[in-house]
Coordinates of C-alpha atoms in Angstrom, one line a residue:
Chain A
M1 CA 21.9 27.7 7.3
H2 CA 25.3 29.2 7.4
T3 CA 27.1 26.3 5.9
L4 CA 26.2 23.8 3.1
F5 CA 25.9 21.0 5.6
S6 CA 23.5 22.9 7.8
R7 CA 21.4 23.8 4.8
I8 CA 21.2 20.2 3.8
N9 CA 20.3 19.3 7.4
N10 CA 17.5 21.8 7.8
T11 CA 16.0 21.3 4.3
S12 CA 16.0 17.5 4.7
A13 CA 14.3 17.8 8.1
L14 CA 11.4 19.8 6.5
L15 CA 11.4 17.5 3.5
S16 CA 10.9 14.4 5.7
S17 CA 8.0 16.1 7.6
C18 CA 6.4 17.0 4.3
V19 CA 6.8 13.5 3.0
M20 CA 5.1 12.1 6.1
G21 CA 2.3 14.6 5.7
L22 CA 1.9 13.6 2.1
L23 CA 1.7 9.9 2.9
A24 CA -0.8 10.6 5.7
A25 CA -3.0 12.6 3.2
I26 CA -2.8 9.8 0.7
A27 CA -3.9 7.2 3.2
I28 CA -6.8 9.4 4.5
S29 CA -7.9 10.2 0.9
S30 CA -8.2 6.5 0.0
I31 CA -10.1 5.7 3.2
L32 CA -12.5 8.5 2.3
I33 CA -12.8 7.2 -1.3
Q34 CA -13.7 3.7 -0.1
F35 CA -16.1 5.1 2.5
F36 CA -18.2 6.8 -0.2
E37 CA -17.9 3.9 -2.6
S38 CA -21.0 1.7 -3.1
P39 CA -20.6 -1.9 -2.1
I40 CA -19.8 -4.6 -4.6
E41 CA -22.8 -5.9 -6.5
G42 CA -23.5 -8.5 -9.1
G43 CA -21.0 -11.0 -7.9
S44 CA -21.8 -14.7 -7.7
V45 CA -20.3 -17.9 -6.2
L46 CA -21.8 -21.1 -7.6
V47 CA -20.7 -24.5 -6.4
K48 CA -21.0 -27.0 -9.2
K49 CA -20.0 -30.2 -7.5
V50 CA -18.7 -31.5 -4.2
K51 CA -17.1 -34.9 -3.8
I52 CA -15.8 -36.5 -0.6
T53 CA -13.0 -39.1 -0.9
H54 CA -10.3 -40.6 1.2
G55 CA -7.1 -38.7 1.2
R56 CA -4.1 -40.0 -0.8
G57 CA -1.3 -42.0 0.9
R58 CA -0.8 -41.1 4.5
Q59 CA -4.0 -38.9 4.4
Y60 CA -6.2 -42.0 3.8
K61 CA -7.8 -41.8 7.2
Y62 CA -9.0 -38.3 6.6
E63 CA -12.0 -37.2 4.5
H64 CA -11.0 -34.9 1.7
A65 CA -13.5 -32.6 -0.1
H66 CA -13.1 -31.8 -3.8
V67 CA -15.1 -28.7 -4.8
D68 CA -15.8 -27.6 -8.3
F69 CA -17.1 -24.0 -8.3
E70 CA -17.5 -20.9 -10.4
V71 CA -16.8 -17.3 -9.3
D72 CA -17.9 -14.1 -11.0
A73 CA -17.3 -10.6 -9.7
D74 CA -16.5 -7.1 -10.9
L75 CA -14.1 -5.6 -8.4
S76 CA -12.8 -2.6 -10.5
S77 CA -14.4 -0.1 -8.1
L78 CA -12.0 -1.2 -5.5
F79 CA -9.0 0.2 -7.5
N80 CA -8.1 3.8 -6.6
W81 CA -4.7 5.6 -6.7
N82 CA -3.7 4.1 -3.4
T83 CA -4.5 0.5 -4.2
K84 CA -1.4 -1.7 -4.6
Q85 CA -3.2 -5.0 -5.1
L86 CA -6.3 -7.0 -4.2
F87 CA -6.1 -10.3 -2.4
L88 CA -9.1 -12.4 -3.2
Y89 CA -10.0 -15.7 -1.5
V90 CA -12.9 -18.1 -1.5
D91 CA -13.5 -19.8 1.8
A92 CA -15.9 -22.5 3.0
E93 CA -17.5 -22.1 6.4
Y94 CA -19.2 -25.0 8.0
T95 CA -19.9 -26.6 11.4
N96 CA -19.0 -30.3 11.4
A97 CA -20.8 -33.1 13.2
R98 CA -18.8 -32.6 16.4
G99 CA -20.0 -29.0 16.5
V100 CA -16.7 -27.4 15.6
K101 CA -16.9 -24.3 13.4
N102 CA -14.5 -24.3 10.5
A103 CA -13.5 -21.8 7.8
V104 CA -11.2 -23.1 5.1
V105 CA -9.7 -21.1 2.3
I106 CA -10.0 -23.2 -0.9
W107 CA -8.9 -20.7 -3.6
D108 CA -7.1 -17.4 -3.8
R109 CA -5.8 -14.9 -6.3
I110 CA -3.8 -11.7 -6.3
V111 CA -5.0 -8.9 -8.6
R112 CA -2.5 -6.1 -9.3
R113 CA -4.2 -4.1 -12.1
K114 CA -7.6 -2.6 -12.6
A115 CA -7.8 -4.4 -16.0
D116 CA -7.6 -7.8 -14.3
A117 CA -10.3 -6.8 -11.7
K118 CA -13.2 -8.6 -13.6
I119 CA -13.0 -12.0 -12.0
H120 CA -14.2 -15.2 -13.7
Y121 CA -12.9 -18.5 -12.5
A122 CA -14.6 -21.9 -13.1
G123 CA -12.7 -24.9 -11.9
K124 CA -11.3 -26.8 -9.0
Q125 CA -10.1 -25.6 -5.7
K126 CA -6.4 -24.7 -5.2
Y127 CA -5.8 -26.1 -1.7
H128 CA -6.5 -29.2 0.3
F129 CA -9.9 -29.2 2.0
K130 CA -10.1 -31.9 4.7
D131 CA -11.8 -32.4 8.0
T132 CA -10.1 -34.1 10.9
N133 CA -13.3 -36.0 11.8
T134 CA -16.0 -36.2 9.1
F135 CA -17.9 -34.1 6.6
R136 CA -21.1 -36.2 7.3
D137 CA -24.3 -34.1 7.9
A138 CA -22.4 -30.9 7.4
Q139 CA -23.0 -28.1 4.9
A140 CA -20.9 -25.1 3.9
I141 CA -21.4 -21.6 2.8
Y142 CA -18.8 -20.5 0.2
T143 CA -17.9 -16.8 0.2
L144 CA -15.6 -14.7 -2.1
R145 CA -13.8 -12.2 0.1
Y146 CA -11.4 -9.5 -0.8
N147 CA -8.6 -7.6 1.0
V148 CA -7.6 -4.2 -0.5
M149 CA -3.9 -3.7 0.1
P150 CA -2.9 0.0 -0.2
H151 CA 0.4 1.5 -1.0
V152 CA 0.1 3.4 2.3
G153 CA -2.7 3.1 4.8
A154 CA -5.0 0.6 6.4
L155 CA -6.0 -2.8 5.0
V156 CA -9.7 -3.1 4.2
Y157 CA -11.5 -6.4 4.1
G158 CA -14.9 -7.1 2.5
V159 CA -17.2 -9.6 0.9
A160 CA -17.7 -9.7 -2.8
A161 CA -20.1 -12.6 -3.3
S162 CA -21.4 -15.6 -1.5
T163 CA -23.5 -18.7 -2.1
N164 CA -25.7 -17.4 0.8
A165 CA -27.4 -20.7 1.0
S166 CA -25.5 -23.7 2.5
V167 CA -24.2 -26.4 0.1
P168 CA -24.4 -29.8 1.7
F169 CA -21.5 -32.3 1.6
P170 CA -22.5 -35.5 -0.1
P171 CA -21.7 -38.9 1.5
M172 CA -18.2 -40.2 0.9
V173 CA -17.4 -42.1 -2.2
N174 CA -16.4 -45.5 -0.8
N175 CA -14.1 -46.9 -3.4
A176 CA -12.1 -43.7 -4.1
Chain B
M1 CA 44.7 24.7 -1.7
S2 CA 43.2 23.3 1.5
S3 CA 41.6 26.6 2.4
F4 CA 40.0 26.7 -1.0
L5 CA 38.6 23.2 -0.5
Q6 CA 37.4 24.2 2.9
E7 CA 35.6 27.2 1.6
L8 CA 34.1 25.2 -1.2
T9 CA 32.7 22.5 1.2
E10 CA 31.5 25.1 3.7
G11 CA 29.5 27.1 1.2
K12 CA 28.9 30.0 3.6
I13 CA 26.2 32.6 2.9
D14 CA 25.5 35.8 4.8
F15 CA 22.6 36.3 7.3
V16 CA 20.2 37.9 4.9
G17 CA 20.9 35.1 2.5
Q18 CA 20.1 32.6 5.3
Q19 CA 16.8 34.1 5.9
Q20 CA 16.0 34.1 2.2
V21 CA 17.0 30.4 1.9
E22 CA 14.8 29.5 4.9
L23 CA 11.8 31.3 3.5
I24 CA 12.3 29.9 0.0
S25 CA 12.7 26.3 1.1
R26 CA 9.7 26.4 3.5
V27 CA 7.3 27.9 0.9
W28 CA 8.7 25.6 -1.9
L29 CA 8.4 22.4 0.1
I30 CA 5.0 23.0 1.6
G31 CA 3.7 24.2 -1.8
S32 CA 5.1 21.3 -3.7
T33 CA 3.6 18.8 -1.2
I34 CA 0.2 20.3 -1.6
L35 CA 0.5 20.6 -5.4
S36 CA 1.8 17.0 -5.8
F37 CA -1.1 15.7 -3.8
V38 CA -3.6 17.6 -5.8
L39 CA -2.1 16.6 -9.2
G40 CA -1.8 12.9 -8.2
F41 CA -5.3 12.8 -6.8
A42 CA -6.7 14.3 -10.0
A43 CA -4.8 11.9 -12.2
Q44 CA -5.5 9.0 -9.7
N45 CA -1.9 8.1 -10.1
L46 CA 0.6 7.8 -7.3
Q47 CA 3.6 8.0 -9.7
V48 CA 2.5 11.5 -10.7
T49 CA 2.5 12.6 -7.1
F50 CA 6.0 11.3 -6.2
G51 CA 7.5 12.1 -9.7
F52 CA 6.4 15.7 -9.4
F53 CA 7.5 15.9 -5.7
G54 CA 10.9 14.4 -6.5
V55 CA 11.6 16.7 -9.5
S56 CA 10.6 19.8 -7.5
T57 CA 12.8 18.8 -4.6
L58 CA 15.8 18.4 -6.9
L59 CA 15.1 21.9 -8.3
L60 CA 14.9 23.2 -4.8
A61 CA 18.2 21.6 -3.9
L62 CA 19.8 23.3 -6.9
I63 CA 18.5 26.7 -5.9
V64 CA 19.0 26.5 -2.1
L65 CA 22.1 24.3 -1.4
P66 CA 25.0 25.9 -3.4
P67 CA 26.3 29.2 -2.0
W68 CA 25.0 31.3 -4.9
P69 CA 26.3 35.0 -5.1
M70 CA 22.7 36.2 -4.7
F71 CA 22.8 34.9 -1.1
N72 CA 26.0 36.8 -0.4
R73 CA 24.9 40.3 -1.3
H74 CA 24.8 41.5 2.3
P75 CA 28.1 40.6 3.8
T76 CA 28.4 41.1 7.6
Q77 CA 30.0 44.5 8.4
W78 CA 32.6 43.6 11.1
L79 CA 33.7 46.4 13.4
A80 CA 37.3 47.6 13.1
V81 CA 39.9 45.9 15.3
R82 CA 40.0 47.8 18.6
S83 CA 43.5 48.3 19.9
K84 CA 44.1 47.2 23.5
S85 CA 43.3 50.1 25.7
D86 CA 44.2 50.2 29.4

């Protein structure tokens, strides 16, 4: 502490330890907040229509599924001071005729503010949904999942809503 | 000129001043860490936490880093030069 340089050295050492302690406390506090938070209720995933067609162009030999669905959920209880953003995604889980278990993400959204946390989406899927073999005789459960991404700390995954019951895939439209 | 610059950049303070600086910075930093956590948690706003912490650290730097005269009030009493004795 006898020179300016050594004062800067010593103070910055204690400062960085304090900052690390502060970050650890923030991470622990948000884990505790989420632990005592009640789970998400009142959400719903409704599948309006599913259509199976040939793919376009080079994808003609594969079966493509087109899903119209509606998602409703209130996720504002997931926002605390340590929440940076929520990553939401709807995925379809099914076992195809060959016995292979699949989980395909068909829609996602990033929510950065608590004001945007009341989700309502009615429309088409965002991403291609195809099976390498066939969708025949299969049925899928559609689930809205979330991933809470904090400023500092651990990622937390959860389920917001689900169709619960399986939604069957209709037979393919032959002239599509 | 060069010795003036050297003194300026060295910023020496005496031993009692060093003890005071160490005490001040330790108490200030730990206190502001706790206070900024509590304030931010109450406001549920991370910007409050780091804004408060940043401002308080700047204030600490102003108080502790420059060689203020209050840290030089107890200069070291050097013994007189002893002549060579055989």
